[in-house]
XYZ file of C-alpha atoms in Angstrom:
660
model
C -25.742 -21.180 8.261
C -29.248 -20.282 8.232
C -31.786 -22.777 9.003
C -31.601 -26.429 9.784
C -34.615 -28.050 8.724
C -34.207 -28.713 5.596
C -35.895 -32.017 3.448
C -32.239 -33.931 1.962
C -33.376 -36.134 -1.868
C -36.681 -33.758 -2.737
C -38.110 -35.378 -5.809
C -38.956 -33.486 -8.731
C -42.409 -32.775 -7.429
C -41.484 -32.147 -4.000
C -39.204 -29.367 -5.175
C -41.616 -27.178 -7.115
C -44.198 -27.280 -4.229
C -41.317 -25.796 -2.551
C -40.475 -23.034 -4.959
C -44.756 -22.762 -5.297
C -44.353 -21.830 -1.489
C -41.740 -19.691 -1.566
C -43.962 -17.435 -4.022
C -47.077 -17.865 -1.616
C -44.480 -16.525 1.146
C -43.197 -13.694 -0.654
C -46.777 -12.436 -1.674
C -48.083 -12.996 2.095
C -44.971 -11.039 3.077
C -45.876 -8.016 0.602
C -49.841 -8.194 1.476
C -48.480 -8.284 5.533
C -46.837 -5.110 4.597
C -49.803 -3.460 2.462
C -51.918 -4.054 6.257
C -49.453 -2.323 8.281
C -48.650 -5.427 10.062
C -44.949 -5.114 11.279
C -43.254 -4.076 14.207
C -42.459 -0.224 14.796
C -41.363 2.141 16.818
C -38.526 0.188 18.340
C -34.984 -0.660 17.236
C -33.462 -3.889 17.969
C -29.829 -5.076 17.301
C -28.214 -8.733 17.512
C -25.441 -10.178 16.883
C -23.770 -14.033 15.293
C -20.706 -14.379 16.677
C -18.211 -17.257 14.750
C -14.974 -18.536 16.052
C -12.419 -20.818 15.250
C -11.679 -23.747 17.894
C -7.603 -24.628 17.689
C -6.005 -27.371 18.980
C -2.243 -26.389 21.319
C -0.213 -26.634 18.142
C -2.975 -23.405 17.120
C -4.093 -25.464 14.275
C -7.756 -26.259 13.920
C -9.553 -28.437 16.125
C -12.538 -30.167 15.264
C -14.753 -30.996 18.574
C -17.333 -28.389 18.008
C -19.999 -31.045 18.881
C -18.408 -32.323 21.783
C -18.425 -29.029 23.354
C -21.894 -28.444 22.131
C -22.829 -31.476 24.155
C -21.164 -29.761 27.341
C -23.059 -26.905 26.863
C -26.859 -26.405 26.566
C -26.764 -22.452 25.500
C -29.378 -21.593 23.905
C -27.195 -19.146 21.903
C -24.572 -21.431 20.723
C -25.034 -23.548 17.565
C -22.854 -25.657 15.279
C -21.317 -24.923 11.533
C -20.609 -25.630 8.257
C -16.836 -26.874 9.846
C -16.332 -29.246 13.121
C -13.594 -26.837 13.979
C -16.236 -23.347 14.095
C -18.872 -22.750 15.868
C -21.764 -20.105 15.932
C -23.838 -17.574 18.955
C -26.901 -16.545 18.367
C -26.850 -12.972 20.347
C -30.493 -12.396 22.150
C -31.362 -9.050 20.943
C -30.869 -5.682 22.372
C -33.319 -2.619 22.262
C -30.729 0.297 20.668
C -30.887 2.319 23.881
C -28.166 3.687 26.457
C -26.315 1.174 28.062
C -26.883 -1.542 24.957
C -23.413 -1.896 23.267
C -22.360 -2.270 27.145
C -24.284 -4.955 27.122
C -23.459 -6.895 23.905
C -19.776 -6.528 24.714
C -20.791 -8.164 28.495
C -22.428 -11.032 26.197
C -20.122 -11.974 23.910
C -17.601 -11.433 26.562
C -19.411 -14.239 29.071
C -20.438 -16.585 26.392
C -17.160 -16.909 24.751
C -15.574 -17.425 28.167
C -18.264 -20.532 28.253
C -16.945 -22.062 25.150
C -13.491 -20.868 26.345
C -13.556 -23.707 29.074
C -15.727 -26.470 27.944
C -13.156 -26.257 24.574
C -10.091 -26.357 27.780
C -11.397 -29.498 28.660
C -10.938 -31.005 25.273
C -7.653 -29.555 24.782
C -8.611 -27.054 22.973
C -8.706 -23.092 22.231
C -11.048 -20.363 21.207
C -9.994 -17.893 18.651
C -11.600 -14.673 16.788
C -10.448 -14.154 13.968
C -11.703 -13.503 10.520
C -9.302 -16.345 8.690
C -7.254 -18.672 10.941
C -3.757 -17.951 9.680
C -3.310 -22.071 10.507
C -5.580 -23.740 8.094
C -4.346 -25.843 5.359
C -6.169 -27.453 3.188
C -6.314 -30.660 4.183
C -8.227 -29.289 7.103
C -11.117 -28.605 4.850
C -11.746 -32.684 3.590
C -15.881 -33.175 4.359
C -14.255 -35.295 6.997
C -14.314 -32.009 8.616
C -17.993 -31.251 7.879
C -20.555 -31.348 10.661
C -22.885 -33.983 10.334
C -26.393 -32.228 9.665
C -28.177 -32.518 7.038
C -28.231 -29.279 5.874
C -24.571 -29.479 5.427
C -24.643 -32.435 3.082
C -27.538 -31.121 1.158
C -26.066 -27.883 0.480
C -22.838 -29.121 -0.435
C -24.562 -31.851 -3.066
C -26.800 -28.692 -4.521
C -23.954 -27.089 -4.889
C -22.207 -29.984 -6.722
C -24.965 -30.121 -8.948
C -25.007 -27.023 -9.819
C -21.860 -26.640 -10.952
C -18.716 -28.412 -12.273
C -18.560 -29.985 -8.871
C -15.326 -28.163 -8.498
C -14.106 -24.737 -7.313
C -11.825 -22.463 -8.609
C -10.485 -20.200 -5.466
C -7.812 -17.412 -7.298
C -6.880 -14.284 -4.977
C -3.980 -11.819 -6.290
C -1.898 -9.537 -3.351
C 1.295 -9.418 -2.690
C 0.936 -13.105 -3.120
C -1.363 -15.272 -5.497
C -3.058 -17.974 -4.630
C -4.755 -20.446 -7.724
C -6.346 -23.573 -5.643
C -9.298 -26.061 -6.552
C -11.092 -27.978 -4.392
C -13.921 -30.251 -4.694
C -15.767 -29.434 -1.804
C -18.050 -26.479 0.025
C -15.962 -26.671 2.442
C -13.788 -23.267 1.899
C -16.665 -22.308 3.332
C -15.175 -23.480 6.884
C -12.484 -20.367 6.175
C -14.430 -17.644 6.852
C -15.838 -16.509 10.574
C -17.690 -13.412 10.775
C -19.063 -11.193 13.056
C -22.658 -9.842 11.296
C -24.552 -7.483 13.376
C -28.935 -7.126 13.061
C -30.252 -3.981 12.546
C -34.620 -3.806 12.943
C -35.822 -2.094 10.715
C -39.507 -0.329 9.824
C -41.118 -1.041 6.345
C -41.202 2.656 5.605
C -37.772 3.198 5.924
C -36.461 -0.315 4.918
C -35.716 1.189 1.306
C -33.588 3.839 2.578
C -31.816 1.997 5.358
C -30.751 -0.624 3.383
C -29.343 1.985 0.507
C -27.411 3.266 3.202
C -26.129 0.064 3.939
C -24.582 -0.408 0.991
C -23.130 3.035 0.407
C -21.087 2.213 4.258
C -20.000 -0.972 3.509
C -16.949 -0.187 1.590
C -15.620 2.601 4.774
C -17.043 0.637 7.788
C -14.865 -2.176 6.197
C -11.999 -0.779 5.343
C -11.580 0.367 9.251
C -12.542 -3.619 10.273
C -9.965 -5.442 7.776
C -8.752 -8.652 9.361
C -8.273 -11.402 7.100
C -5.269 -10.884 5.312
C -3.836 -14.162 4.971
C -4.799 -17.873 3.840
C -2.765 -20.645 3.618
C 0.261 -18.261 4.541
C -0.143 -16.120 1.577
C -0.734 -12.715 1.907
C -3.529 -11.672 -0.510
C -6.581 -8.354 0.445
C -6.736 -6.977 3.503
C -10.173 -8.617 4.196
C -9.846 -11.954 2.184
C -12.452 -13.369 3.309
C -14.969 -10.961 0.927
C -13.120 -12.611 -1.775
C -12.750 -16.111 -0.768
C -16.526 -16.468 0.448
C -17.939 -15.676 -2.810
C -15.345 -17.681 -4.948
C -15.821 -20.794 -2.345
C -19.552 -21.347 -3.191
C -19.388 -20.280 -6.618
C -20.315 -22.659 -9.123
C -21.595 -20.538 -12.025
C -18.594 -22.156 -13.988
C -17.268 -20.417 -17.040
C -19.995 -18.788 -19.682
C -20.099 -18.751 -23.945
C -19.458 -14.838 -25.274
C -20.952 -12.539 -22.767
C -23.130 -13.112 -20.719
C -24.003 -12.268 -17.206
C -24.835 -14.984 -14.444
C -25.446 -13.910 -10.974
C -23.124 -14.982 -8.124
C -24.710 -16.345 -4.968
C -22.666 -14.008 -3.034
C -22.759 -10.319 -4.215
C -23.023 -6.734 -3.656
C -25.659 -6.232 -5.451
C -27.575 -4.961 -8.945
C -28.698 -1.497 -7.351
C -30.494 0.946 -5.051
C -33.786 -0.458 -3.468
C -36.014 2.076 -4.762
C -39.369 0.889 -2.773
C -39.745 -2.426 -0.402
C -38.416 -4.807 1.120
C -39.930 -7.518 -1.300
C -38.168 -5.901 -4.246
C -34.981 -7.148 -3.016
C -36.594 -11.035 -2.711
C -37.905 -10.964 -6.072
C -34.879 -9.851 -7.306
C -33.320 -12.800 -5.963
C -35.363 -15.202 -6.838
C -36.033 -14.112 -10.720
C -32.275 -14.204 -10.621
C -30.982 -17.226 -8.579
C -32.672 -20.840 -8.496
C -33.608 -22.427 -5.062
C -30.964 -24.558 -3.860
C -32.347 -26.447 -0.438
C -36.155 -27.563 -0.106
C -38.312 -28.414 2.229
C -41.880 -30.051 2.567
C -43.835 -26.722 3.711
C -47.479 -27.735 5.368
C -47.544 -23.957 6.906
C -50.520 -21.654 4.688
C -49.126 -18.347 5.562
C -52.555 -16.386 4.172
C -54.712 -19.544 6.272
C -52.361 -18.721 9.413
C -53.173 -14.571 8.815
C -57.139 -15.564 8.414
C -57.235 -16.992 11.940
C -55.546 -13.555 13.560
C -51.377 -15.975 13.593
C -48.261 -14.678 12.258
C -47.159 -17.106 9.449
C -43.144 -17.807 9.786
C -42.488 -17.615 6.465
C -40.470 -20.738 6.300
C -40.050 -21.299 2.714
C -38.629 -17.738 2.061
C -36.388 -18.113 5.074
C -35.004 -21.058 3.609
C -34.544 -19.713 0.599
C -33.016 -16.673 1.958
C -30.323 -18.399 4.144
C -28.759 -19.658 0.590
C -28.271 -15.821 -0.537
C -25.596 -14.185 0.945
C -26.190 -10.431 0.016
C -23.895 -8.662 1.992
C -26.554 -6.617 3.436
C -29.013 -9.436 3.686
C -33.032 -8.349 4.355
C -34.461 -10.473 7.263
C -37.828 -11.395 7.874
C -38.745 -12.110 11.505
C -41.305 -12.418 14.729
C -40.604 -11.503 18.181
C -42.407 -12.115 20.322
C -45.554 -12.546 18.163
C -44.886 -9.301 16.118
C -43.043 -9.792 12.673
C -40.586 -7.645 12.020
C -37.845 -6.881 9.655
C -33.761 -6.936 9.701
C -31.296 -5.701 8.136
C -27.877 -8.127 8.119
C -24.367 -6.601 8.005
C -22.602 -9.919 6.844
C -19.351 -7.372 6.442
C -17.375 -7.212 9.485
C -15.061 -10.586 10.402
C -14.558 -11.646 13.923
C -12.441 -10.206 16.214
C -9.936 -8.930 16.550
C -11.264 -8.518 20.203
C -15.231 -8.216 21.883
C -13.888 -4.215 21.724
C -13.565 -3.913 18.358
C -16.167 -6.279 17.293
C -18.462 -3.776 19.474
C -16.494 -1.342 18.090
C -17.175 -1.628 14.659
C -20.929 -2.694 15.654
C -21.470 0.658 17.277
C -19.631 2.816 13.909
C -22.274 0.646 11.643
C -25.900 1.565 13.574
C -24.376 5.081 13.967
C -23.726 5.345 10.766
C -26.992 3.886 9.762
C -29.436 5.788 11.907
C -27.212 9.342 11.191
C -26.792 8.800 7.901
C -30.587 8.497 7.397
C -30.739 11.181 8.950
C -27.869 13.749 7.078
C -27.809 11.810 3.324
C -31.426 10.993 3.204
C -32.229 9.192 -0.240
C -28.171 8.287 -1.113
C -29.558 7.362 -4.767
C -29.883 11.015 -5.252
C -26.005 11.368 -3.876
C -24.237 8.354 -5.617
C -23.953 5.971 -7.999
C -24.728 2.448 -7.158
C -21.390 1.255 -9.224
C -18.962 3.527 -7.072
C -20.696 2.332 -3.745
C -20.182 -1.471 -5.447
C -16.123 -0.833 -6.377
C -14.944 1.157 -2.937
C -16.661 -2.244 -1.597
C -13.614 -4.398 -3.341
C -11.456 -1.412 -3.061
C -12.148 -1.866 0.616
C -11.824 -5.137 0.526
C -8.889 -5.547 -1.351
C -6.741 -2.160 0.594
C -8.232 -1.638 3.805
C -7.414 2.044 5.044
C -5.023 2.616 1.810
C -8.259 2.659 -0.098
C -9.418 5.323 -1.569
C -13.387 6.025 -2.897
C -15.465 8.077 -4.560
C -18.173 9.396 -1.846
C -21.268 11.432 -2.395
C -20.492 12.652 -5.619
C -17.469 14.263 -4.714
C -13.944 13.834 -5.330
C -11.733 10.475 -4.905
C -10.898 10.873 -0.426
C -9.130 8.642 1.356
C -10.401 6.096 3.707
C -8.903 7.362 7.178
C -9.952 11.162 6.124
C -13.522 9.837 4.792
C -13.861 8.597 8.209
C -12.463 11.120 10.852
C -13.637 13.959 9.470
C -17.231 12.900 8.072
C -18.075 9.669 8.936
C -17.417 9.489 12.775
C -18.953 12.688 13.276
C -22.312 11.751 11.197
C -21.965 8.512 13.210
C -21.851 10.123 16.992
C -25.503 11.784 15.973
C -26.695 9.167 15.178
C -26.274 7.647 18.501
C -27.254 10.197 20.314
C -29.995 10.565 18.979
C -30.725 6.297 19.262
C -30.443 7.487 23.100
C -26.304 5.834 23.241
C -24.776 8.505 26.440
C -21.127 10.321 25.717
C -19.685 7.734 28.009
C -20.348 5.082 25.422
C -20.551 6.579 22.444
C -17.010 7.846 23.091
C -15.706 4.458 24.190
C -16.812 2.014 20.991
C -16.782 5.399 18.660
C -12.938 5.904 19.851
C -11.674 2.514 19.592
C -12.780 3.483 16.001
C -10.988 6.606 16.267
C -7.571 5.271 17.338
C -7.577 2.115 15.250
C -8.040 4.643 11.745
C -5.518 7.366 13.060
C -2.795 4.759 13.525
C -3.777 2.773 10.335
C -3.736 -0.576 13.009
C -6.165 -2.536 11.938
C -6.118 -6.257 12.743
C -4.618 -6.974 9.125
C -2.044 -4.574 9.664
C -1.311 -6.292 12.638
C -1.375 -9.702 11.037
C 1.152 -8.414 7.754
C 3.145 -6.326 10.534
C 4.314 -8.825 13.467
C 4.625 -11.667 9.826
C 7.400 -8.870 8.342
C 8.863 -8.869 11.580
C 9.218 -12.479 12.035
C 11.024 -12.175 8.383
C 11.636 -15.798 7.577
C 12.480 -17.073 10.786
C 11.137 -20.565 11.674
C 8.735 -22.267 9.001
C 6.103 -20.928 7.589
C 3.786 -23.011 9.937
C 5.481 -21.555 12.477
C 4.980 -17.925 12.049
C 1.160 -18.818 10.952
C 1.475 -21.116 14.691
C 3.261 -17.797 16.552
C -0.012 -15.497 14.941
C -2.695 -16.860 15.672
C -0.677 -17.350 19.261
C -0.619 -14.348 19.728
C -4.331 -13.220 18.460
C -5.865 -15.684 21.323
C -3.566 -13.901 24.121
C -3.809 -10.547 23.735
C -7.592 -11.025 22.243
C -8.479 -12.505 25.525
C -6.611 -9.931 27.731
C -9.565 -7.612 25.832
C -7.084 -5.228 24.470
C -8.201 -3.484 21.161
C -6.031 -4.251 17.880
C -4.958 -1.262 17.590
C -2.039 -0.918 21.056
C -1.454 -4.865 20.339
C 2.192 -5.686 20.633
C 3.552 -7.589 17.008
C 3.849 -11.320 17.982
C 7.035 -13.929 17.942
C 8.463 -16.737 16.638
C 8.724 -18.093 20.195
C 4.700 -17.788 20.591
C 3.378 -20.933 18.409
C 4.941 -23.422 20.871
C 8.687 -23.947 18.598
C 9.023 -26.554 16.688
C 6.886 -29.225 18.353
C 3.482 -28.611 16.989
C 4.374 -26.997 13.593
C 6.632 -30.653 12.590
C 4.042 -32.353 12.898
C 2.645 -33.270 9.082
C 4.723 -33.020 5.846
C 2.375 -30.242 4.811
C 3.795 -28.029 7.761
C 7.335 -27.917 6.071
C 7.482 -29.187 3.345
C 9.123 -27.445 -0.382
C 6.592 -25.853 -2.524
C 8.851 -23.334 -4.570
C 9.160 -26.345 -7.219
C 11.603 -26.820 -9.823
C 10.703 -29.705 -12.425
C 10.813 -30.537 -16.129
C 9.133 -32.355 -18.474
C 8.863 -35.653 -19.380
C 10.245 -34.722 -23.094
C 12.594 -32.241 -22.404
C 15.913 -33.217 -23.006
C 18.220 -34.436 -20.361
C 20.421 -31.544 -19.995
C 17.956 -29.032 -18.922
C 17.697 -31.692 -15.803
C 21.423 -30.988 -15.561
C 21.861 -27.280 -15.990
C 18.463 -26.878 -14.010
C 20.280 -29.249 -10.781
C 23.646 -27.192 -11.266
C 21.714 -23.952 -11.483
C 19.013 -24.117 -8.780
C 20.037 -24.347 -5.001
C 17.264 -24.988 -2.713
C 17.274 -23.374 1.308
C 16.229 -26.079 3.597
C 17.800 -24.551 6.733
C 15.831 -21.906 8.762
C 17.666 -19.021 8.593
C 19.739 -18.531 11.409
C 21.578 -21.482 9.689
C 21.292 -19.287 5.969
C 24.579 -20.140 4.808
C 23.491 -24.422 4.693
C 21.864 -24.530 1.770
C 21.896 -27.949 -0.704
C 21.968 -28.798 -4.456
C 19.006 -29.776 -6.282
C 19.100 -33.989 -6.473
C 16.606 -34.813 -7.346
C 13.693 -33.236 -9.919
C 10.182 -34.178 -10.697
C 8.534 -34.746 -14.073
C 4.870 -33.648 -14.351
C 2.820 -33.122 -17.401
C 1.051 -30.425 -18.682
C -1.598 -30.901 -15.904
C 1.309 -30.707 -13.220
C 0.250 -34.454 -12.643
C 3.646 -35.964 -11.760
C 4.876 -38.806 -13.989
C 8.493 -39.284 -12.971
C 11.177 -38.577 -11.151
C 14.955 -37.731 -12.382
C 18.053 -38.134 -10.030
C 21.072 -36.275 -10.158
C 22.429 -39.725 -10.243
C 20.779 -41.021 -13.089
C 21.417 -37.796 -15.499
C 25.053 -37.963 -14.299
C 25.470 -41.645 -15.345
C 23.152 -40.782 -18.359
C 25.610 -37.628 -19.928
C 28.455 -39.230 -19.025
C 27.521 -42.308 -22.359
C 26.089 -39.920 -24.468
C 30.129 -38.157 -24.460
C 31.248 -40.525 -27.055
C 28.133 -41.021 -28.918
C 25.969 -38.659 -31.565
C 23.073 -39.502 -28.926
C 22.689 -35.641 -28.112
C 18.964 -34.973 -27.312
C 17.733 -38.023 -25.211
C 14.616 -37.122 -23.373
C 14.381 -37.179 -19.758
C 11.535 -40.125 -19.645
C 13.796 -42.082 -20.524
C 15.887 -42.021 -17.276
C 13.165 -41.150 -14.693
C 11.881 -43.518 -12.788
C 8.600 -44.356 -13.601
C 6.957 -45.220 -10.716
C 8.343 -42.580 -7.508
C 7.149 -43.383 -3.913
C 4.570 -40.613 -2.900
C 2.902 -39.051 -0.132
C 0.320 -36.671 0.762
C 0.479 -33.552 2.360
C -1.209 -34.502 5.401
C 1.498 -36.947 6.009
C 2.489 -37.517 8.930
C 6.598 -36.764 9.409
C 6.826 -39.775 11.236
C 5.352 -42.276 8.507
C 7.238 -40.000 6.559
C 10.798 -40.909 7.862
C 10.132 -44.078 7.594
C 9.110 -44.507 4.434
C 12.327 -42.708 3.140
C 14.270 -45.335 5.839
C 12.588 -48.276 4.645
C 13.147 -47.592 0.932
C 16.555 -46.063 1.294
C 15.574 -43.000 -0.436
C 16.293 -39.355 -0.030
C 13.705 -37.822 -1.405
C 9.373 -38.146 -1.444
C 6.995 -35.868 -3.824
C 3.915 -34.816 -1.704
C 1.535 -35.134 -4.201
C -2.666 -34.068 -4.166
C -4.495 -37.502 -5.487
C -7.761 -37.150 -6.946
C -10.166 -39.822 -8.630
C -11.658 -39.675 -11.438
C -14.051 -41.425 -13.792
C -13.361 -43.684 -14.550
C -12.138 -44.924 -11.972
C -8.455 -42.979 -12.715
C -5.739 -41.963 -10.158
C -3.882 -38.719 -10.818
C -1.347 -37.439 -8.614
C -0.991 -34.127 -9.237
C 2.328 -32.109 -8.070
C 1.767 -29.973 -4.722
C 5.474 -30.148 -2.979
C 8.138 -32.260 -1.970
C 9.873 -33.674 1.182
C 13.908 -34.352 1.383
C 15.734 -35.771 4.309
C 17.796 -31.563 4.135
C 14.679 -30.825 5.267
C 14.289 -32.975 8.525
C 17.690 -31.429 9.173
C 15.662 -28.774 11.562
C 13.862 -30.985 13.434
C 16.803 -33.844 13.944
C 18.829 -30.432 15.862
C 16.054 -29.238 17.421
C 15.635 -32.377 18.950
C 19.158 -33.240 19.789
C 20.002 -29.742 21.705
C 16.671 -29.621 23.825
C 17.851 -34.002 24.752
C 21.330 -31.392 25.312
C 19.697 -29.096 27.063
C 17.595 -31.659 29.699
C 21.556 -33.074 30.127
């Protein structure tokens, strides 16, 4: 999440001073490059590992601060959500054995976090998007209490409408609205850094852009969000939309998103990229800057360019330029933000070797990619890879369309081998990690494929919540065993802990595929819907048992709940109309205008008690929104009926009988 040293609530004059400091930092950076002050003749790589923390039910566990308090490791830090952690690994010189050391470092740090997490009844999971996440997990209550995160959320709220519209279409479709930056907490990644020299930055950044698509296609690991099957790497689409507050514009004005692939090739210098960003995207956060970089340079020091680094941490290019200082020497890095977390540490290191090998091998083999490839093709390839993974087709270096597996196996893996060999990586190390990429691509078994294949294998066994828990549990088990994803066995429904952890909150098993009517509709329509539609409420093993729809929610054009109409009320009204001329009675005349409602995060036991207390068999589930002036809106998101509770009773009775 970048630098934490922000100053909240800057006055306009202070923010202008920060912008002035930012511009000064860019001039200082340009000066330092022209004066040849940057470290050269050495390559380092670094990595940032983001992880999820989950409870015994495999759902998000907001225990990050407690875990960190017990671990005095400089490599560990918070993330936006309390159920995420970030590990910042020490840079490694790119030389023989460095990838094995990277794997050892990751394994050690994850092991330390896992040990402490166990003390809080939690577990560590590496995955791009946690399958068991629900929208209620993304409340501000789960935001890490740090000034930077609060300031980021407030700044994004001010610059947009205050609401984030998420629309992603894959096999399923997700169209949802949220009111904070917490959607970003859905994503965890494995960010890779490569130190480069100023003179080669433009060429290497262009190579990073060109190879982003094929590297991503082999690494996809995030096909699910809220139980819906979306893109092969849904993280890409979600991250852009989760902090995109541009809103719609009149006519055809182009507005640059804060998360983006880019607008064109880099022609000369890293400074060019910073100029492009600052010209297109306003500063989001600020701080009081007390360092003059030119004064530091005059005194023989190296400035930290704090304003530039803070600004850069809120502009999210998928291949982001970075400035840093190591051992008193400034350096430049390219940060690859394309790769998801997981599926295993071995997979992550293999992805790293593939990316770095292509960066270095491509510099020698392809030279200036601007002369060989159209930038629009690189950008289109990237979107195709995020959508379809290894099923994507690419336009590559001016040639005909080629499939992702063919391109990787026939051209890119040899280039990566060559790049690593020239960097001094010995053959056994190259073969180990690039061999994982080759086996994964030949089999087609990416992390995304494993999740979708496992989900398909479970069919309709259990509830959606149980299936998501089983995927998460199996992921944790197999990644702890150190097995690369292409060797994983499918998840099974029993791995998620059964019903005990998957019926605790209403949102885990409520019905979301709803049949509704409008208040001005004729009553006959409500009667026919009740007659036509039958809703499954029992797991697949009891597939033959169904129920009639006995109560139908009534909603307005904004999908807000305005009432509930029951089967009995419809029958009574229709019976009374048989001997009269009243043939077009509207639903609003017979509906219950003040139905008892619950929210998705309502504990199941509370819902049962509510049903018993009011002697009702149906509870509409709503998302309660308070607007200004204070008006409570209840947008319908689901429904809970007594029939939904039957599986819980059945399983509880079965367990009790087995105990006897």
